[in-house]
Amino acid sequence: LFLGIAKIAAPLGMAGGFLLGIVNALLVGSTLRLIEQSLSASRTLGFKDVTESFGHYFWDVIGVGFVLWLPTLLLDMGLQANPAYGQFLLSAFLLLVFILLNPAPEVIYQVRHDSTLEVFKTSYEFVMEHWVEWFLPFVLLILPVVLSPSGLQEFFSLSGRAGRGAGLDFLQILMLPLTAIGGWLSYLGLDSEGQV
């Protein structure tokens, strides 16, 4: 669905970008709702669950996306004046956003919040509280990329794409089965540090 809409939206310019953003938010919100249902109800999901999930968390995802889009747009425009280091600085900023706000999808469906800024605050606090568990796996996963022949260039290219979505890009959501496994481990009584 997402890739089909992307092909339709591509020739529409800015309007197509907004359309794609809306479809992305619908799909991400739906996916988060399905994960929430599967973890809380401990049952098999059916087609009815999929159709009923559309629209859930839509405004939460739109809010996070907008709050990230505005400063990223301004930073992007500001760094165009510095072609030597602009892309590097933007990629480094987006990597930081990706790392600090990566828990945002889980925060949206697990924690009741009143504003988008609370999602950011809760994500940041979680990462700071569990920094060893958060950064060590990330370093281990990204180390082969950094050590490869294209190394840092590939690393910053990946971090730039990931940071723009802060984990709320539908294609990034495909990684959520790992989140579900973590939820099931928590459900079985194992906390985030692997203790019973």
PDB file of C-alpha atoms in Angstrom, residues 21-190:
ATOM      1  CA  GLY A  21       3.127  11.718   5.088  1.00  0.00           C
ATOM      2  CA  ILE A  22      -0.558  11.153   5.836  1.00  0.00           C
ATOM      3  CA  VAL A  23      -0.459   7.574   4.523  1.00  0.00           C
ATOM      4  CA  ASN A  24       2.736   6.948   6.490  1.00  0.00           C
ATOM      5  CA  ALA A  25       1.104   8.242   9.694  1.00  0.00           C
ATOM      6  CA  LEU A  26      -1.981   6.068   9.110  1.00  0.00           C
ATOM      7  CA  LEU A  27       0.122   2.945   8.546  1.00  0.00           C
ATOM      8  CA  VAL A  28       2.473   3.615  11.455  1.00  0.00           C
ATOM      9  CA  GLY A  29      -0.413   4.369  13.831  1.00  0.00           C
ATOM     10  CA  SER A  30      -2.198   1.226  12.678  1.00  0.00           C
ATOM     11  CA  THR A  31       0.926  -0.872  13.165  1.00  0.00           C
ATOM     12  CA  LEU A  32       1.461   0.522  16.661  1.00  0.00           C
ATOM     13  CA  ARG A  33      -2.171  -0.261  17.518  1.00  0.00           C
ATOM     14  CA  LEU A  34      -1.792  -3.847  16.266  1.00  0.00           C
ATOM     15  CA  ILE A  35       1.359  -4.324  18.340  1.00  0.00           C
ATOM     16  CA  GLU A  36      -0.411  -2.883  21.365  1.00  0.00           C
ATOM     17  CA  GLN A  37      -3.349  -5.262  20.857  1.00  0.00           C
ATOM     18  CA  SER A  38      -1.155  -8.312  20.364  1.00  0.00           C
ATOM     19  CA  LEU A  39       0.825  -7.601  23.523  1.00  0.00           C
ATOM     20  CA  SER A  40      -2.089  -6.638  25.756  1.00  0.00           C
ATOM     21  CA  ALA A  41      -4.665  -9.184  24.589  1.00  0.00           C
ATOM     22  CA  SER A  42      -2.256 -12.119  24.150  1.00  0.00           C
ATOM     23  CA  ARG A  43      -4.246 -13.407  21.202  1.00  0.00           C
ATOM     24  CA  THR A  44      -3.953 -13.919  17.488  1.00  0.00           C
ATOM     25  CA  LEU A  45      -4.801 -10.865  15.425  1.00  0.00           C
ATOM     26  CA  GLY A  46      -7.331 -11.167  12.625  1.00  0.00           C
ATOM     27  CA  PHE A  47      -8.231  -9.141   9.557  1.00  0.00           C
ATOM     28  CA  LYS A  48     -10.907  -7.322  11.576  1.00  0.00           C
ATOM     29  CA  ASP A  49      -8.202  -6.075  13.945  1.00  0.00           C
ATOM     30  CA  VAL A  50      -6.242  -4.726  10.979  1.00  0.00           C
ATOM     31  CA  THR A  51      -9.205  -2.799   9.577  1.00  0.00           C
ATOM     32  CA  GLU A  52     -10.193  -1.452  13.007  1.00  0.00           C
ATOM     33  CA  SER A  53      -6.663  -0.265  13.720  1.00  0.00           C
ATOM     34  CA  PHE A  54      -6.639   2.424  11.004  1.00  0.00           C
ATOM     35  CA  GLY A  55      -6.749   5.887  12.514  1.00  0.00           C
ATOM     36  CA  HIS A  56      -5.359   4.927  15.914  1.00  0.00           C
ATOM     37  CA  TYR A  57      -2.396   7.056  16.976  1.00  0.00           C
ATOM     38  CA  PHE A  58      -2.653   9.043  13.734  1.00  0.00           C
ATOM     39  CA  TRP A  59      -2.386  12.440  15.429  1.00  0.00           C
ATOM     40  CA  ASP A  60       0.379  11.240  17.735  1.00  0.00           C
ATOM     41  CA  VAL A  61       2.469  10.173  14.740  1.00  0.00           C
ATOM     42  CA  ILE A  62       1.636  13.382  12.841  1.00  0.00           C
ATOM     43  CA  GLY A  63       2.607  15.453  15.900  1.00  0.00           C
ATOM     44  CA  VAL A  64       5.985  13.763  16.282  1.00  0.00           C
ATOM     45  CA  GLY A  65       6.632  14.038  12.562  1.00  0.00           C
ATOM     46  CA  PHE A  66       5.766  17.740  12.471  1.00  0.00           C
ATOM     47  CA  VAL A  67       7.865  18.640  15.501  1.00  0.00           C
ATOM     48  CA  LEU A  68      10.832  16.866  13.866  1.00  0.00           C
ATOM     49  CA  TRP A  69      10.159  18.156  10.358  1.00  0.00           C
ATOM     50  CA  LEU A  70      10.267  21.865  11.168  1.00  0.00           C
ATOM     51  CA  PRO A  71      13.727  22.075  12.822  1.00  0.00           C
ATOM     52  CA  THR A  72      15.147  19.547  10.355  1.00  0.00           C
ATOM     53  CA  LEU A  73      13.908  21.670   7.453  1.00  0.00           C
ATOM     54  CA  LEU A  74      15.428  24.823   8.964  1.00  0.00           C
ATOM     55  CA  LEU A  75      18.706  23.051   9.711  1.00  0.00           C
ATOM     56  CA  ASP A  76      18.779  21.580   6.211  1.00  0.00           C
ATOM     57  CA  MET A  77      18.302  25.019   4.648  1.00  0.00           C
ATOM     58  CA  GLY A  78      20.862  26.619   6.963  1.00  0.00           C
ATOM     59  CA  LEU A  79      23.528  24.019   6.296  1.00  0.00           C
ATOM     60  CA  GLN A  80      23.215  24.321   2.509  1.00  0.00           C
ATOM     61  CA  ALA A  81      25.411  27.401   2.818  1.00  0.00           C
ATOM     62  CA  ASN A  82      28.237  25.166   4.058  1.00  0.00           C
ATOM     63  CA  PRO A  83      28.639  22.415   1.457  1.00  0.00           C
ATOM     64  CA  ALA A  84      31.922  21.177   2.949  1.00  0.00           C
ATOM     65  CA  TYR A  85      30.557  20.207   6.362  1.00  0.00           C
ATOM     66  CA  GLY A  86      26.814  20.773   6.014  1.00  0.00           C
ATOM     67  CA  GLN A  87      25.869  17.201   5.107  1.00  0.00           C
ATOM     68  CA  PHE A  88      28.112  15.800   7.831  1.00  0.00           C
ATOM     69  CA  LEU A  89      26.600  18.089  10.493  1.00  0.00           C
ATOM     70  CA  LEU A  90      23.061  17.318   9.362  1.00  0.00           C
ATOM     71  CA  SER A  91      23.741  13.565   9.383  1.00  0.00           C
ATOM     72  CA  ALA A  92      25.330  13.788  12.843  1.00  0.00           C
ATOM     73  CA  PHE A  93      22.291  15.719  14.126  1.00  0.00           C
ATOM     74  CA  LEU A  94      19.899  13.189  12.602  1.00  0.00           C
ATOM     75  CA  LEU A  95      21.882  10.320  14.127  1.00  0.00           C
ATOM     76  CA  LEU A  96      21.509  11.944  17.543  1.00  0.00           C
ATOM     77  CA  VAL A  97      17.762  12.396  16.947  1.00  0.00           C
ATOM     78  CA  PHE A  98      17.454   8.760  15.887  1.00  0.00           C
ATOM     79  CA  ILE A  99      19.276   7.464  18.964  1.00  0.00           C
ATOM     80  CA  LEU A 100      17.528   9.696  21.501  1.00  0.00           C
ATOM     81  CA  LEU A 101      14.034   9.374  20.039  1.00  0.00           C
ATOM     82  CA  ASN A 102      14.140   5.770  18.893  1.00  0.00           C
ATOM     83  CA  PRO A 103      11.799   4.691  21.732  1.00  0.00           C
ATOM     84  CA  ALA A 104       9.140   7.151  20.467  1.00  0.00           C
ATOM     85  CA  PRO A 105       6.979   4.477  18.759  1.00  0.00           C
ATOM     86  CA  GLU A 106       6.820   2.420  21.957  1.00  0.00           C
ATOM     87  CA  VAL A 107       6.162   5.535  24.040  1.00  0.00           C
ATOM     88  CA  ILE A 108       3.200   6.420  21.814  1.00  0.00           C
ATOM     89  CA  TYR A 109       1.326   3.187  22.518  1.00  0.00           C
ATOM     90  CA  GLN A 110       2.634   2.262  25.978  1.00  0.00           C
ATOM     91  CA  VAL A 111       2.558   5.602  27.807  1.00  0.00           C
ATOM     92  CA  ARG A 112      -0.454   7.880  27.931  1.00  0.00           C
ATOM     93  CA  HIS A 113       0.703  11.418  27.194  1.00  0.00           C
ATOM     94  CA  ASP A 114      -0.917  14.793  26.692  1.00  0.00           C
ATOM     95  CA  SER A 115       1.417  16.263  24.097  1.00  0.00           C
ATOM     96  CA  THR A 116       4.034  15.435  21.517  1.00  0.00           C
ATOM     97  CA  LEU A 117       6.695  17.039  23.691  1.00  0.00           C
ATOM     98  CA  GLU A 118       5.904  14.507  26.419  1.00  0.00           C
ATOM     99  CA  VAL A 119       6.638  11.735  23.896  1.00  0.00           C
ATOM    100  CA  PHE A 120      10.050  13.307  23.272  1.00  0.00           C
ATOM    101  CA  LYS A 121      10.697  13.798  26.982  1.00  0.00           C
ATOM    102  CA  THR A 122       9.753  10.211  27.870  1.00  0.00           C
ATOM    103  CA  SER A 123      11.857   8.816  25.003  1.00  0.00           C
ATOM    104  CA  TYR A 124      14.859  10.873  26.061  1.00  0.00           C
ATOM    105  CA  GLU A 125      14.481   9.890  29.728  1.00  0.00           C
ATOM    106  CA  PHE A 126      14.242   6.210  28.788  1.00  0.00           C
ATOM    107  CA  VAL A 127      17.415   6.357  26.696  1.00  0.00           C
ATOM    108  CA  MET A 128      19.294   8.237  29.423  1.00  0.00           C
ATOM    109  CA  GLU A 129      18.133   5.791  32.105  1.00  0.00           C
ATOM    110  CA  HIS A 130      19.043   2.722  30.027  1.00  0.00           C
ATOM    111  CA  TRP A 131      21.967   4.114  28.051  1.00  0.00           C
ATOM    112  CA  VAL A 132      24.151   0.994  28.328  1.00  0.00           C
ATOM    113  CA  GLU A 133      21.381  -1.295  27.086  1.00  0.00           C
ATOM    114  CA  TRP A 134      20.541   1.244  24.406  1.00  0.00           C
ATOM    115  CA  PHE A 135      23.951   2.219  23.032  1.00  0.00           C
ATOM    116  CA  LEU A 136      25.873  -1.061  23.294  1.00  0.00           C
ATOM    117  CA  PRO A 137      23.628  -3.028  20.878  1.00  0.00           C
ATOM    118  CA  PHE A 138      23.548  -0.032  18.546  1.00  0.00           C
ATOM    119  CA  VAL A 139      27.356   0.159  18.511  1.00  0.00           C
ATOM    120  CA  LEU A 140      27.630  -3.591  17.919  1.00  0.00           C
ATOM    121  CA  LEU A 141      25.141  -3.428  15.036  1.00  0.00           C
ATOM    122  CA  ILE A 142      26.713  -0.416  13.375  1.00  0.00           C
ATOM    123  CA  LEU A 143      30.387  -1.356  13.890  1.00  0.00           C
ATOM    124  CA  PRO A 144      30.614  -3.546  10.738  1.00  0.00           C
ATOM    125  CA  VAL A 145      29.171  -0.682   8.682  1.00  0.00           C
ATOM    126  CA  VAL A 146      31.696   1.814  10.061  1.00  0.00           C
ATOM    127  CA  LEU A 147      34.599  -0.600   9.518  1.00  0.00           C
ATOM    128  CA  SER A 148      33.582  -1.395   5.929  1.00  0.00           C
ATOM    129  CA  PRO A 149      35.442   0.211   2.983  1.00  0.00           C
ATOM    130  CA  SER A 150      32.762   2.885   2.492  1.00  0.00           C
ATOM    131  CA  GLY A 151      32.638   3.181   6.300  1.00  0.00           C
ATOM    132  CA  LEU A 152      31.641   6.538   7.672  1.00  0.00           C
ATOM    133  CA  GLN A 153      30.022   7.714   4.453  1.00  0.00           C
ATOM    134  CA  GLU A 154      27.563   4.789   4.530  1.00  0.00           C
ATOM    135  CA  PHE A 155      27.071   5.207   8.279  1.00  0.00           C
ATOM    136  CA  PHE A 156      26.055   8.855   7.996  1.00  0.00           C
ATOM    137  CA  SER A 157      23.855   8.106   4.999  1.00  0.00           C
ATOM    138  CA  LEU A 158      21.981   5.503   7.066  1.00  0.00           C
ATOM    139  CA  SER A 159      21.757   7.756  10.123  1.00  0.00           C
ATOM    140  CA  GLY A 160      20.399  10.616   8.030  1.00  0.00           C
ATOM    141  CA  ARG A 161      17.562   8.502   6.629  1.00  0.00           C
ATOM    142  CA  ALA A 162      16.762   6.981  10.027  1.00  0.00           C
ATOM    143  CA  GLY A 163      16.923  10.263  11.932  1.00  0.00           C
ATOM    144  CA  ARG A 164      14.431  12.025   9.687  1.00  0.00           C
ATOM    145  CA  GLY A 165      11.766   9.525  10.688  1.00  0.00           C
ATOM    146  CA  ALA A 166      12.821   9.048  14.330  1.00  0.00           C
ATOM    147  CA  GLY A 167      11.511   5.521  14.105  1.00  0.00           C
ATOM    148  CA  LEU A 168       8.149   6.578  12.707  1.00  0.00           C
ATOM    149  CA  ASP A 169       8.804   5.815   9.061  1.00  0.00           C
ATOM    150  CA  PHE A 170       6.654   2.912   7.912  1.00  0.00           C
ATOM    151  CA  LEU A 171       9.596   1.076   6.405  1.00  0.00           C
ATOM    152  CA  GLN A 172      11.419   1.393   9.740  1.00  0.00           C
ATOM    153  CA  ILE A 173       8.375  -0.119  11.395  1.00  0.00           C
ATOM    154  CA  LEU A 174       9.214  -3.383   9.680  1.00  0.00           C
ATOM    155  CA  MET A 175      11.764  -3.760  12.486  1.00  0.00           C
ATOM    156  CA  LEU A 176       9.009  -3.818  15.084  1.00  0.00           C
ATOM    157  CA  PRO A 177       8.927  -7.609  15.447  1.00  0.00           C
ATOM    158  CA  LEU A 178      11.971  -7.091  17.633  1.00  0.00           C
ATOM    159  CA  THR A 179       9.869  -4.717  19.709  1.00  0.00           C
ATOM    160  CA  ALA A 180       7.162  -7.360  20.020  1.00  0.00           C
ATOM    161  CA  ILE A 181       9.712  -9.896  21.240  1.00  0.00           C
ATOM    162  CA  GLY A 182      10.839  -7.394  23.870  1.00  0.00           C
ATOM    163  CA  GLY A 183       7.216  -6.879  24.874  1.00  0.00           C
ATOM    164  CA  TRP A 184       6.663 -10.609  25.219  1.00  0.00           C
ATOM    165  CA  LEU A 185       9.795 -10.967  27.336  1.00  0.00           C
ATOM    166  CA  SER A 186       8.453  -8.196  29.532  1.00  0.00           C
ATOM    167  CA  TYR A 187       5.082  -9.952  29.636  1.00  0.00           C
ATOM    168  CA  LEU A 188       6.841 -13.142  30.760  1.00  0.00           C
ATOM    169  CA  GLY A 189       8.348 -11.256  33.678  1.00  0.00           C
ATOM    170  CA  LEU A 190      11.743 -10.270  32.306  1.00  0.00           C
TER     171      LEU A 190
END
